[in-house]
Short mmCIF file of C-alpha atoms in Angstrom, two decimals:
data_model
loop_
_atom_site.label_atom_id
_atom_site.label_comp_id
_atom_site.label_asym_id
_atom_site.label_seq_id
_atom_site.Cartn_x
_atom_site.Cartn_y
_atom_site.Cartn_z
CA UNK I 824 18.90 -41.36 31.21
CA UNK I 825 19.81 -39.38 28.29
CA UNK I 826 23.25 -37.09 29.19
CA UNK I 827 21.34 -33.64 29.57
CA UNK I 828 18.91 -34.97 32.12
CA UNK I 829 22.43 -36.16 34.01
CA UNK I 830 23.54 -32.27 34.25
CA UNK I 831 20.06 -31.11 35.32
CA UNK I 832 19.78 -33.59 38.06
CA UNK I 833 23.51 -32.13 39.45
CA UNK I 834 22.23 -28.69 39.03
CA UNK I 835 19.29 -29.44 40.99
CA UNK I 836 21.61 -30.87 43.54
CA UNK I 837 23.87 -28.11 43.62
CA UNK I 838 21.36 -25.82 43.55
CA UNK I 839 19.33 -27.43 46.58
CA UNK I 840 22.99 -27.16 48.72
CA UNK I 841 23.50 -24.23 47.96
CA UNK I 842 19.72 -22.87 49.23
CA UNK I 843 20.12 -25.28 52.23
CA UNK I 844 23.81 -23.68 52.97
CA UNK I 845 22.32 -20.42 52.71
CA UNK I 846 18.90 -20.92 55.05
CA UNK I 847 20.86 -22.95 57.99
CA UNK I 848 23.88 -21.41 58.08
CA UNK I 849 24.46 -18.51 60.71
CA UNK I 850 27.83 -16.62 59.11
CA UNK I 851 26.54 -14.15 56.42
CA UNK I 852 29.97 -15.27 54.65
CA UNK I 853 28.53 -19.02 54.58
CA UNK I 854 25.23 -17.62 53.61
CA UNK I 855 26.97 -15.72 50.14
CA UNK I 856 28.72 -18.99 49.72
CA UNK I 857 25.35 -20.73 49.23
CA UNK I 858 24.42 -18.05 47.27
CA UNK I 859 27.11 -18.44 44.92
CA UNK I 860 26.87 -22.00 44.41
CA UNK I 861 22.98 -21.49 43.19
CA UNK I 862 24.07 -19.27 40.71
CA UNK I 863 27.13 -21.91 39.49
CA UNK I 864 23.54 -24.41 39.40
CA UNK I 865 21.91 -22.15 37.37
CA UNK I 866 24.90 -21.63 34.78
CA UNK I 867 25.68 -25.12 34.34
CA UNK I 868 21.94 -25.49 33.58
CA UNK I 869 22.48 -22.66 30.80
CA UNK I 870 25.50 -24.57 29.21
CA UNK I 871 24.01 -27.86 29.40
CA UNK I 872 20.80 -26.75 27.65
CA UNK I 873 23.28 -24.67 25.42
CA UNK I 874 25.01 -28.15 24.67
CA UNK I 875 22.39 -30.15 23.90
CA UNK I 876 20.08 -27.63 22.24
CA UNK I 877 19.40 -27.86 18.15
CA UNK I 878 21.01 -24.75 17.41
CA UNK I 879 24.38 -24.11 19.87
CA UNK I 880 25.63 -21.77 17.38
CA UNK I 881 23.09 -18.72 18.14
CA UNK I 882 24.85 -19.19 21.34
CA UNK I 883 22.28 -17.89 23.75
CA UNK I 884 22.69 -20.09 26.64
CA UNK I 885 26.52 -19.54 26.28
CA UNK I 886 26.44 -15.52 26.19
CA UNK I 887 23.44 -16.03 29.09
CA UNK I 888 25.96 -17.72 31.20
CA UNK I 889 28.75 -15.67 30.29
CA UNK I 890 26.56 -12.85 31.21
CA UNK I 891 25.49 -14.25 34.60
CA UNK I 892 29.10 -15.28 35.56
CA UNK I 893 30.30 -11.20 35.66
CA UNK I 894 26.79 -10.26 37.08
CA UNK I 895 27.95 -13.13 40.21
CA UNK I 896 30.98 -11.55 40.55
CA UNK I 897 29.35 -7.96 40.77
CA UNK I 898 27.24 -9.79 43.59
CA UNK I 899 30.36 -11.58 45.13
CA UNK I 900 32.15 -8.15 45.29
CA UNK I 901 29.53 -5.94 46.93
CA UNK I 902 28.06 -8.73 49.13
CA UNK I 903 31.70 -9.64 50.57
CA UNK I 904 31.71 -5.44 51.23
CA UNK I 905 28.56 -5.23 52.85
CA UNK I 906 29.35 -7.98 55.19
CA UNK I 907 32.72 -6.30 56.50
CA UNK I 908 31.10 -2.71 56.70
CA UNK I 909 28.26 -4.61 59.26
CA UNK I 910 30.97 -6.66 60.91
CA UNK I 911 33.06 -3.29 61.42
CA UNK I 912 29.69 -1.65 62.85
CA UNK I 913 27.93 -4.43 64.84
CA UNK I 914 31.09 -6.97 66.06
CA UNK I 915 29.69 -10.15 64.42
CA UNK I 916 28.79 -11.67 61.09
CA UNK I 917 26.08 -13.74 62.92
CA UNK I 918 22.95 -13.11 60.81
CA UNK I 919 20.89 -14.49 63.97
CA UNK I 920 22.64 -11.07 65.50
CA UNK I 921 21.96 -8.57 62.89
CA UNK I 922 17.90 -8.24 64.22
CA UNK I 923 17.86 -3.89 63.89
CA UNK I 924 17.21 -1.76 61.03
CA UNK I 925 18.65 0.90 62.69
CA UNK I 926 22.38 1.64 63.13
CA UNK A 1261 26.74 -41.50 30.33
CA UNK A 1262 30.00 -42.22 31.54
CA UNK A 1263 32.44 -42.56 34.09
CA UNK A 1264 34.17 -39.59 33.10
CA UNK A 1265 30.94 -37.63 33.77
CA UNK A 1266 30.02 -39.16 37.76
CA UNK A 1267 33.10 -38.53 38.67
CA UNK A 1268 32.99 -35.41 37.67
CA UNK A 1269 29.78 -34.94 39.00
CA UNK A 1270 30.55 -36.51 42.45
CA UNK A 1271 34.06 -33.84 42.48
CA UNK A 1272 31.62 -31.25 42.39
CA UNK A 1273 28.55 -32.08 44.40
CA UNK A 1274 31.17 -33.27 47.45
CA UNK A 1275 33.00 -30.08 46.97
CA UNK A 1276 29.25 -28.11 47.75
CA UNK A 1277 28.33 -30.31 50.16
CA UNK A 1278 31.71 -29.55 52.17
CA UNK A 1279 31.46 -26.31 51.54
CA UNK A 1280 28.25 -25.94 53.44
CA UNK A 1281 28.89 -28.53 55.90
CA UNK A 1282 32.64 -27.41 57.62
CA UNK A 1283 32.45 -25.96 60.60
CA UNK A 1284 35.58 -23.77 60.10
CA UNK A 1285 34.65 -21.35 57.04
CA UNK A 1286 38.55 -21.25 55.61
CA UNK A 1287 37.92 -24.65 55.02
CA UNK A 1288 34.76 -24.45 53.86
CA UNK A 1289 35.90 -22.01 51.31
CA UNK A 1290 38.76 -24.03 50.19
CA UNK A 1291 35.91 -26.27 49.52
CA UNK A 1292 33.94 -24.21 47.78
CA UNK A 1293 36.82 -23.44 45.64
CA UNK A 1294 36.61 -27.28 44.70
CA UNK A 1295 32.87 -27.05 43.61
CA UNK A 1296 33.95 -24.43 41.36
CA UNK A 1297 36.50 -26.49 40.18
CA UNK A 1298 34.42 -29.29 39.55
CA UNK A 1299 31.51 -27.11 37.68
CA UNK A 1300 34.42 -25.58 35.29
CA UNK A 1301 35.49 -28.82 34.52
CA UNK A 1302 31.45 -30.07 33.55
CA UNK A 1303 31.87 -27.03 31.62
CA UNK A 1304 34.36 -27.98 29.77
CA UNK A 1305 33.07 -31.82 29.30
CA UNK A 1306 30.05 -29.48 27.65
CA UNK A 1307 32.22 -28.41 25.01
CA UNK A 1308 31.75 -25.14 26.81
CA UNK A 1309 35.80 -24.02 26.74
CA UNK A 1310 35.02 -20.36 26.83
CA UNK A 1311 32.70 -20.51 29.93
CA UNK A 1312 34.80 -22.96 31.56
CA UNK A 1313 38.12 -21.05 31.50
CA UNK A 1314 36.22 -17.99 32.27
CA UNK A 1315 34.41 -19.92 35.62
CA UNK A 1316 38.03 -20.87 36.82
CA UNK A 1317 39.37 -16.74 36.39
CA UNK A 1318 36.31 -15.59 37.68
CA UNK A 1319 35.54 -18.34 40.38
CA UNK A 1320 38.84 -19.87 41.38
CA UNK A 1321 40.60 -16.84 40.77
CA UNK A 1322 39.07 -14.29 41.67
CA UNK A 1323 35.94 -15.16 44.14
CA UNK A 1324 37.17 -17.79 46.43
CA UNK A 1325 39.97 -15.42 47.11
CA UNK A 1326 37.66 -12.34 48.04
CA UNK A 1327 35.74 -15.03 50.29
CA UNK A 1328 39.05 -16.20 51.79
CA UNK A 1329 39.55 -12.51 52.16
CA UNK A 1330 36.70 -11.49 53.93
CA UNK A 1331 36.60 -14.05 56.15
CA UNK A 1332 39.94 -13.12 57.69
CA UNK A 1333 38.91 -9.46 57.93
CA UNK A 1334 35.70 -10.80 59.92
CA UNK A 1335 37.90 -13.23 61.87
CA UNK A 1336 35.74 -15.57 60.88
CA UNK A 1337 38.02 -18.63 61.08
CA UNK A 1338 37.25 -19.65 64.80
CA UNK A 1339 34.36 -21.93 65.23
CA UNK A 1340 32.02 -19.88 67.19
CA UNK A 1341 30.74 -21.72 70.65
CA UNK A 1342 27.10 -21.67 69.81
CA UNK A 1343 27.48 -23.87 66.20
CA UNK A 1344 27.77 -22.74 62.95
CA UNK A 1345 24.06 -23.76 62.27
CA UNK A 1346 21.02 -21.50 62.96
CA UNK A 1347 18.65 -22.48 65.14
CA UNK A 1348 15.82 -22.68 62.22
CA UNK A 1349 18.07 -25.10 60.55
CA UNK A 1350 15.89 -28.34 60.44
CA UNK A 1351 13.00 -26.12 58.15
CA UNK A 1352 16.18 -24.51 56.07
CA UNK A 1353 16.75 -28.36 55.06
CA UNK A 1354 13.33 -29.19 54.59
CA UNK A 1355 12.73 -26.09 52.44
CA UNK A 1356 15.86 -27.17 50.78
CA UNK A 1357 15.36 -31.17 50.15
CA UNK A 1358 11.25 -29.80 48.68
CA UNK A 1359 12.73 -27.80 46.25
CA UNK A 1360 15.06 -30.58 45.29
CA UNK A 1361 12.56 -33.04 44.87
CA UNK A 1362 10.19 -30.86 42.79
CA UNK A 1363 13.24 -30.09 40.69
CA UNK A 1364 14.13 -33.56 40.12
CA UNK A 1365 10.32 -34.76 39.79
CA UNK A 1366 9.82 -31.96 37.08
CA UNK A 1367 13.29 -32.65 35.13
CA UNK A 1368 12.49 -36.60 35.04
CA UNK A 1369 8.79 -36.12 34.03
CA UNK A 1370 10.17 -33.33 31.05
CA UNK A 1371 13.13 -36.13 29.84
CA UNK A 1372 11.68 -37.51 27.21
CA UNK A 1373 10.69 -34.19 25.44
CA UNK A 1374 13.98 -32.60 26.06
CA UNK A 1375 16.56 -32.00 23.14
CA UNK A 1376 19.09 -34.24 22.80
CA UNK A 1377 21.03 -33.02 19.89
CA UNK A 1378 24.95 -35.57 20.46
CA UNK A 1379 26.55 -33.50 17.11
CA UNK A 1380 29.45 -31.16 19.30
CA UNK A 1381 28.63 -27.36 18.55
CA UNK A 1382 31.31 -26.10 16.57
CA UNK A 1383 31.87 -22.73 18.02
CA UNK A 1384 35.04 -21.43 18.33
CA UNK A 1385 35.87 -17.79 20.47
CA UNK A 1386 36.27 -16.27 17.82
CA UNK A 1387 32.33 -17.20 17.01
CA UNK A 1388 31.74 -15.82 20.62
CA UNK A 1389 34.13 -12.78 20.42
CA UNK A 1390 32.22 -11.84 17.25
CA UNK A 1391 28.25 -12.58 18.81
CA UNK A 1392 29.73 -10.16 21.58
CA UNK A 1393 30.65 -7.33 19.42
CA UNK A 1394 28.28 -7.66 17.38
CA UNK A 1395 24.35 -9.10 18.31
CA UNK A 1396 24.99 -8.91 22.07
CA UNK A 1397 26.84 -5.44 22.31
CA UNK A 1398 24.21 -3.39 24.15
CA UNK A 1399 24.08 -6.29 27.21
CA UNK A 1400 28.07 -6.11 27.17
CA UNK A 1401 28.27 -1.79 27.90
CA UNK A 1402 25.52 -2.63 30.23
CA UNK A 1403 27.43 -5.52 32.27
CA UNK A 1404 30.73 -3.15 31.79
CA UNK A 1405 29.19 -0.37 33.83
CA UNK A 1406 27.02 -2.68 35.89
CA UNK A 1407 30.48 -3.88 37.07
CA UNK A 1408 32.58 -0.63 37.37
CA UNK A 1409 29.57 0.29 39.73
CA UNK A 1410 29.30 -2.55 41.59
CA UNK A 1411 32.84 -2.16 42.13
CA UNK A 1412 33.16 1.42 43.50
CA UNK A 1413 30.16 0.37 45.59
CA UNK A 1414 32.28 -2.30 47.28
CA UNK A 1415 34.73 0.02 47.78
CA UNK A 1416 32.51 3.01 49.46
CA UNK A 1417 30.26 0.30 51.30
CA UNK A 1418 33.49 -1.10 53.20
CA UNK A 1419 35.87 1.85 53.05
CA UNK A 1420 36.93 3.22 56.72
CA UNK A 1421 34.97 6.28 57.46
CA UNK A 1422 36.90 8.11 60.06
CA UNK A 1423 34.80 11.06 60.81
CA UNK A 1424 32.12 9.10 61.83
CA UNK A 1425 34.89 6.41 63.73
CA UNK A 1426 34.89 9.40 66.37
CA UNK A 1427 31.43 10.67 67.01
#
């Protein structure tokens, strides 16, 4: 097993932890956790193929996952909001609870 | 392939896995703060320094504290009584293992065909602060006001409105 395949196979892990955290769990908070930890799979793919690719020093995987790190926290920041302005309106953060389109 | 690397790798994948499996979601985001961790430091054992240090500011720093955040303003610390798993949980897992194993299956088929260049890339930041101002300039303004929106969306999403409070 040649050291890139290593990193793919944990981001695949990661990745499939993260999508399981996010489809079983019911606390919208858990569910933006399992978000975030796909995105962290996706990067390290980025790097790794950044690492291991013949030319590193165009550094496209490294800017892509540079890029994709401040889009996450854009995501983290505005998810984490809307889950406090439906907790303030509805009482819960139980997804299984939030079932109407209408306020 | 080394010991350096599983451990690594098994810091990491246990700090997911506890992340998504505690019941109590401080916890679980004290784990997730560990994945992070872990995935900064496989950063850095990619010769990746910049991303690395920037995953711990962003992640560590600045993340797992807005999630520790929001889940005391939800008073989401106590375990509810009905479990923390939905009740669709056993397809969420499936779904979840299928799309692991086609990963894996189409990463160990494409192995042999996949670059595998050992010299370490010598970029410094300074080769990265120069790409930035310089080839990748336009994506930079646009993640700068993607994130100054983003932010004062936050802000108006969960800001107090009081007139409507007393309707």
């Amino acid at each position: 097993m040649t050291p890139l395949t290593g990193y793919l196979i944990v981001a695949a892990l990661i990745f499939a932890i993260g999508l399981a955290g996010a489809l079983t769990r019911r606390n919208a908070i858990m569910v933006l956790i399992g978000i975030e930890l796909m995105l962290n799979a996706a990067n390290l793919n980025l790097i790794a193929f950044w690492r291991y690719s013949p030319h590193p020093e165009l550094l496209t995987g490294m800017m892509f996952a540079i890029f994709s790190i401040a889009v996450a926290a854009a995501e983290a920041a505005v998810g984490l909001g809307l889950v406090i302005s439906i907790y303030r309106h509805a009482k819960t953060a139980d997804v299984e609870q939030m079932n109407r389109m209408k306020g | 392939m080394d010991f350096v690397f599983y451990l690594i790798s098994a810091f990491a994948v246990g700090g997911a896995l506890a992340a998504v499996l505690l019941k109590n979601l401080v916890h679980a985001a004290l784990a997730l703060t560990i994945a992070f961790f872990g995935l900064a430091l496989l950063f850095l054992r990619l010769d990746a320094q910049f991303a690395g240090f920037a995953q711990i500011l962003v992640y560590v720093g600045a993340v797992a504290i807005l999630v520790v955040f929001a889940i005391l303003l939800t008073k989401g610390s106590e375990v509810p009584r009905e479990g923390v798993f939905s009740k669709s949980w056993f397809a969420g897992l499936a779904i979840a293992a299928g799309v692991f194993a086609v990963l894996a299956r189409a990463v160990l088929q494409a192995a042999p065909s996949l670059p595998n260049q050992t010299a370490v890339p010598a970029v410094t930041v300074n080769d990265i602060g120069n790409a930035l101002m310089s080839r990748y300039v336009l994506p930079l303004e646009i993640i700068a006001v993607l994130l100054t929106a983003a932010l004062l969306g936050a802000v108006i999403v969960a800001m107090h409105e009081k007139e409507r409070a007393k309707q």
